[in-house]
XYZ file of C-alpha atoms in Angstrom:
311
model
C 38.573 21.834 -202.415
C 36.502 20.802 -199.821
C 34.002 23.133 -198.392
C 33.000 23.181 -194.851
C 30.182 24.702 -192.707
C 32.065 25.139 -188.937
C 33.432 22.261 -187.731
C 31.352 20.012 -189.758
C 32.981 17.178 -191.943
C 33.219 18.589 -195.626
C 30.039 19.051 -197.613
C 31.014 16.428 -199.978
C 30.800 13.508 -197.848
C 27.352 14.715 -197.101
C 26.359 14.730 -200.324
C 27.850 11.268 -200.993
C 26.234 9.557 -197.650
C 23.047 10.992 -199.666
C 23.587 9.536 -203.256
C 24.741 6.115 -201.425
C 21.361 5.596 -199.459
C 19.280 7.039 -202.005
C 21.057 4.443 -204.631
C 21.184 1.491 -202.203
C 24.889 1.269 -204.073
C 27.906 2.709 -203.899
C 28.817 1.693 -207.787
C 25.377 3.839 -208.710
C 26.360 6.676 -206.140
C 29.738 7.072 -207.449
C 28.493 7.059 -211.584
C 26.140 9.942 -210.066
C 28.869 12.075 -208.736
C 31.522 11.398 -211.409
C 33.978 9.959 -208.905
C 35.564 6.324 -207.886
C 33.513 3.944 -206.097
C 36.853 4.011 -203.279
C 36.407 7.704 -203.129
C 32.526 7.551 -202.294
C 33.612 4.936 -199.933
C 36.435 6.999 -198.434
C 33.601 9.899 -197.374
C 31.532 7.778 -195.798
C 34.106 6.126 -193.702
C 35.371 9.484 -192.774
C 31.760 10.476 -191.867
C 31.016 7.648 -189.920
C 34.387 8.259 -187.865
C 33.226 11.806 -187.313
C 30.017 10.712 -185.935
C 31.454 7.514 -184.164
C 28.744 5.282 -185.472
C 28.147 3.174 -188.433
C 26.213 4.702 -191.438
C 26.226 1.898 -193.937
C 26.206 -2.196 -193.431
C 27.796 -3.831 -196.235
C 25.810 -6.761 -196.745
C 27.192 -8.103 -200.130
C 26.622 -7.887 -202.636
C 24.091 -5.371 -201.196
C 24.137 -2.610 -198.479
C 21.757 -1.475 -195.529
C 21.574 2.374 -194.033
C 21.629 2.636 -190.770
C 18.522 4.645 -188.677
C 21.720 7.423 -188.308
C 22.676 7.177 -191.811
C 18.948 7.897 -192.919
C 18.497 10.901 -190.657
C 21.293 12.287 -192.342
C 20.808 11.173 -195.919
C 16.884 12.945 -195.354
C 18.252 15.969 -193.936
C 21.228 16.412 -196.681
C 18.111 15.915 -199.539
C 15.939 18.566 -197.780
C 18.767 20.746 -197.972
C 19.300 20.016 -201.493
C 15.581 20.458 -202.376
C 15.490 23.478 -201.023
C 18.554 25.046 -202.961
C 16.981 24.026 -206.076
C 13.546 25.693 -205.593
C 15.566 28.779 -204.846
C 17.249 28.595 -208.212
C 14.525 27.660 -210.162
C 12.301 30.371 -208.666
C 14.944 33.123 -209.594
C 16.456 31.426 -212.813
C 14.846 33.217 -216.025
C 14.890 31.363 -219.548
C 16.988 33.316 -221.759
C 15.219 32.699 -225.099
C 11.520 32.335 -224.847
C 10.476 30.378 -228.008
C 13.077 27.706 -226.741
C 12.038 25.105 -224.581
C 14.444 22.879 -222.802
C 12.976 19.078 -222.506
C 14.493 16.610 -220.383
C 13.883 13.014 -220.056
C 15.340 9.609 -220.530
C 17.052 8.760 -223.971
C 14.375 5.748 -224.221
C 10.968 7.980 -223.880
C 12.916 10.420 -226.018
C 13.597 7.857 -228.586
C 10.265 5.853 -228.452
C 7.318 7.965 -227.303
C 8.612 11.862 -227.790
C 10.548 11.701 -230.763
C 8.050 10.139 -233.447
C 5.796 12.883 -232.239
C 7.628 15.951 -232.394
C 7.036 16.463 -235.893
C 3.472 17.199 -234.948
C 4.178 19.853 -232.241
C 6.322 21.728 -234.897
C 3.518 21.714 -237.037
C 1.050 23.455 -234.870
C 4.141 25.747 -233.208
C 6.228 26.583 -235.738
C 7.604 29.536 -233.648
C 8.429 27.210 -231.265
C 11.935 25.039 -230.748
C 12.558 22.448 -228.918
C 15.819 21.395 -227.445
C 15.974 17.611 -226.279
C 18.378 16.729 -223.591
C 18.953 13.053 -222.414
C 19.146 12.520 -219.104
C 19.319 8.758 -217.927
C 20.448 8.931 -214.610
C 17.028 9.931 -212.620
C 16.171 13.352 -213.320
C 14.240 13.893 -209.903
C 18.110 13.903 -208.801
C 18.837 16.653 -211.098
C 15.932 19.177 -211.525
C 18.120 21.623 -212.970
C 19.165 23.146 -216.796
C 15.442 22.442 -218.291
C 12.275 23.828 -218.708
C 10.190 20.685 -218.595
C 10.808 17.430 -217.694
C 9.169 13.949 -218.222
C 10.237 11.276 -215.443
C 9.035 7.644 -214.889
C 8.322 8.893 -210.772
C 5.688 8.400 -208.073
C 6.895 11.974 -206.247
C 7.050 15.668 -205.740
C 9.495 17.557 -205.038
C 9.339 21.501 -203.134
C 9.369 24.044 -205.914
C 7.887 22.064 -208.730
C 4.891 20.985 -210.501
C 3.908 17.964 -211.578
C 1.356 16.291 -213.597
C 0.562 12.849 -214.741
C 0.917 12.114 -218.290
C 0.094 8.514 -218.348
C 0.364 5.599 -216.282
C 2.346 2.455 -217.539
C 1.743 -1.905 -217.818
C 4.642 -3.518 -217.738
C 4.840 -6.997 -220.131
C 7.163 -9.460 -221.383
C 7.761 -9.242 -225.264
C 9.813 -10.935 -227.815
C 10.061 -10.951 -231.696
C 7.403 -13.158 -233.412
C 10.021 -15.720 -234.540
C 11.170 -16.036 -230.989
C 7.529 -16.508 -229.565
C 6.840 -19.415 -232.826
C 9.878 -20.656 -231.126
C 8.869 -21.405 -227.746
C 5.215 -22.608 -227.820
C 5.547 -23.229 -224.505
C 5.253 -19.476 -223.061
C 1.857 -19.728 -221.869
C 1.949 -17.941 -218.531
C 4.651 -15.943 -216.389
C 5.404 -18.957 -214.651
C 6.678 -20.324 -218.635
C 9.198 -17.681 -218.906
C 11.186 -19.238 -216.303
C 12.796 -21.874 -218.909
C 13.340 -19.129 -221.809
C 16.130 -16.735 -222.296
C 15.453 -13.816 -219.934
C 17.030 -9.798 -221.127
C 17.922 -8.109 -218.199
C 17.582 -3.857 -218.247
C 19.571 -3.535 -215.119
C 16.975 -0.581 -213.343
C 16.045 0.862 -209.959
C 12.643 0.383 -210.313
C 11.346 -2.873 -208.746
C 8.746 -3.626 -211.366
C 10.885 -3.596 -214.060
C 13.260 -5.772 -213.282
C 12.219 -9.839 -213.412
C 12.399 -10.585 -209.838
C 10.531 -7.599 -208.926
C 7.922 -8.317 -212.034
C 7.365 -12.006 -210.782
C 7.056 -10.783 -207.206
C 3.613 -8.311 -208.237
C 2.779 -11.132 -210.356
C 2.286 -13.320 -207.090
C 5.591 -15.861 -207.983
C 7.830 -16.009 -204.585
C 11.002 -16.190 -206.097
C 12.779 -16.608 -202.873
C 12.265 -19.742 -201.689
C 13.196 -21.200 -204.788
C 16.095 -23.313 -204.878
C 19.628 -22.583 -206.334
C 19.966 -24.692 -209.736
C 16.075 -24.173 -210.477
C 14.034 -20.870 -211.395
C 16.394 -18.866 -209.137
C 19.453 -19.795 -211.651
C 17.352 -19.188 -214.408
C 16.584 -15.619 -212.903
C 19.935 -14.696 -213.190
C 20.883 -16.075 -216.394
C 20.545 -13.630 -219.982
C 22.691 -10.853 -221.037
C 22.484 -7.834 -218.919
C 22.257 -4.124 -220.131
C 22.859 -0.572 -219.246
C 20.776 0.716 -221.658
C 16.789 0.425 -221.990
C 17.145 0.876 -225.777
C 19.601 -2.328 -226.333
C 17.588 -4.641 -224.368
C 14.831 -3.895 -226.684
C 16.793 -4.402 -229.417
C 18.309 -7.433 -228.426
C 14.139 -8.610 -227.948
C 13.756 -7.438 -231.662
C 16.485 -9.247 -232.949
C 15.048 -12.689 -231.285
C 17.436 -13.108 -228.569
C 15.358 -13.226 -225.254
C 12.158 -12.001 -224.077
C 12.468 -8.388 -222.153
C 10.088 -6.633 -220.018
C 8.579 -3.553 -222.153
C 7.001 -0.433 -220.703
C 4.212 -1.085 -222.912
C 3.398 3.186 -223.565
C 7.214 3.045 -224.678
C 6.940 0.134 -226.828
C 3.448 0.496 -228.362
C 4.498 1.432 -231.759
C 6.781 -1.636 -232.177
C 3.767 -3.895 -230.808
C 1.777 -2.414 -233.814
C 4.238 -3.182 -236.062
C 4.899 -6.981 -235.194
C 8.846 -5.925 -234.127
C 7.532 -7.158 -230.963
C 4.702 -9.460 -229.359
C 3.197 -10.074 -225.981
C 5.312 -13.395 -224.919
C 2.656 -14.107 -221.731
C -0.326 -12.026 -221.561
C 0.519 -11.351 -217.394
C 1.247 -7.374 -216.541
C 1.804 -5.743 -213.752
C 0.691 -2.140 -213.521
C 3.263 0.014 -210.808
C 2.574 2.652 -208.781
C 4.856 5.101 -210.561
C 3.980 6.838 -214.065
C 4.897 9.149 -216.251
C 5.199 12.888 -214.972
C 5.334 16.170 -216.674
C 7.792 18.471 -214.171
C 8.706 21.895 -214.471
C 9.533 24.677 -212.272
C 6.469 26.340 -210.320
C 7.346 29.882 -211.665
C 7.278 28.553 -215.448
C 3.719 27.370 -214.741
C 1.799 30.437 -216.515
C 5.379 30.483 -219.799
C 3.328 30.655 -222.683
C 5.872 28.588 -224.508
C 6.239 25.765 -221.816
C 2.292 25.774 -221.337
C 2.168 25.550 -225.395
C 4.030 22.235 -224.821
C 2.598 20.980 -221.999
C -0.710 21.069 -223.066
C 0.470 19.653 -226.094
C 1.515 16.413 -224.778
C -1.550 16.037 -222.404
C -3.061 16.010 -225.752
C -0.705 13.414 -227.500
C -0.894 11.136 -224.309
C -4.588 11.026 -224.665
C -4.734 10.395 -228.253
C -2.255 7.565 -228.148
C -3.888 5.392 -225.947
């Protein structure tokens, strides 16, 4: 069923456009909305026909939203934010001693899960439900009490507290590093096998990482460094990309706070000394109405203590 307001096109068309603009990709938007890419494209085309204006410039392999698209997408985002803030202001937690915590699979697996035993030891009366949200939970802030998200943004109706910042470093297995003594600086990595985690964060993919270090790969010719950046296995899971590095399959970019235990055990080693410090970091977010909730407050306090002791 298509929901319309007045004579406007269906709301689904506006939601599709907002997702495309935010994700800068029809493919990623379709995954988020759980519809086909063709359906998203059709919705955007319908809006363009209605407005008699181009909204998305299709410059393969990239897309570029027009000014008109940005105006509409920002209005849609503001509306969604307002609805979420209103819902979260009235939604009640059904079980006061049970906390729902949302984060990515990587954060939950590498950082949070190994520490939860200590939390249960301190707060035996509380229970924790872990929700894995590998899509950006900034875009779906409902259904949980606390979220841990890699961001540098705020949202209406939510309180955000920085848990810790990050360093993005190049890592590999010890045997792989020993087999490639030529790896001394970041530029040397262009001659080895790079493992790619397909991330939307600019400093956490190889081109963005090199750019942040002042290495301008845009001016390099095909067949040289550019082809080196395009080679190698691609992963849509950070855990799989990291495991490939542990198994000696190449060099991957690692979030140091997440992989610190692997570095300490020697499962991974720094390939080169350079590091990039992104503007983003891990924030603890929660609906403003839960700021004084006893269980939520206990968990947030415990998180802050663990983060401080860990570094």
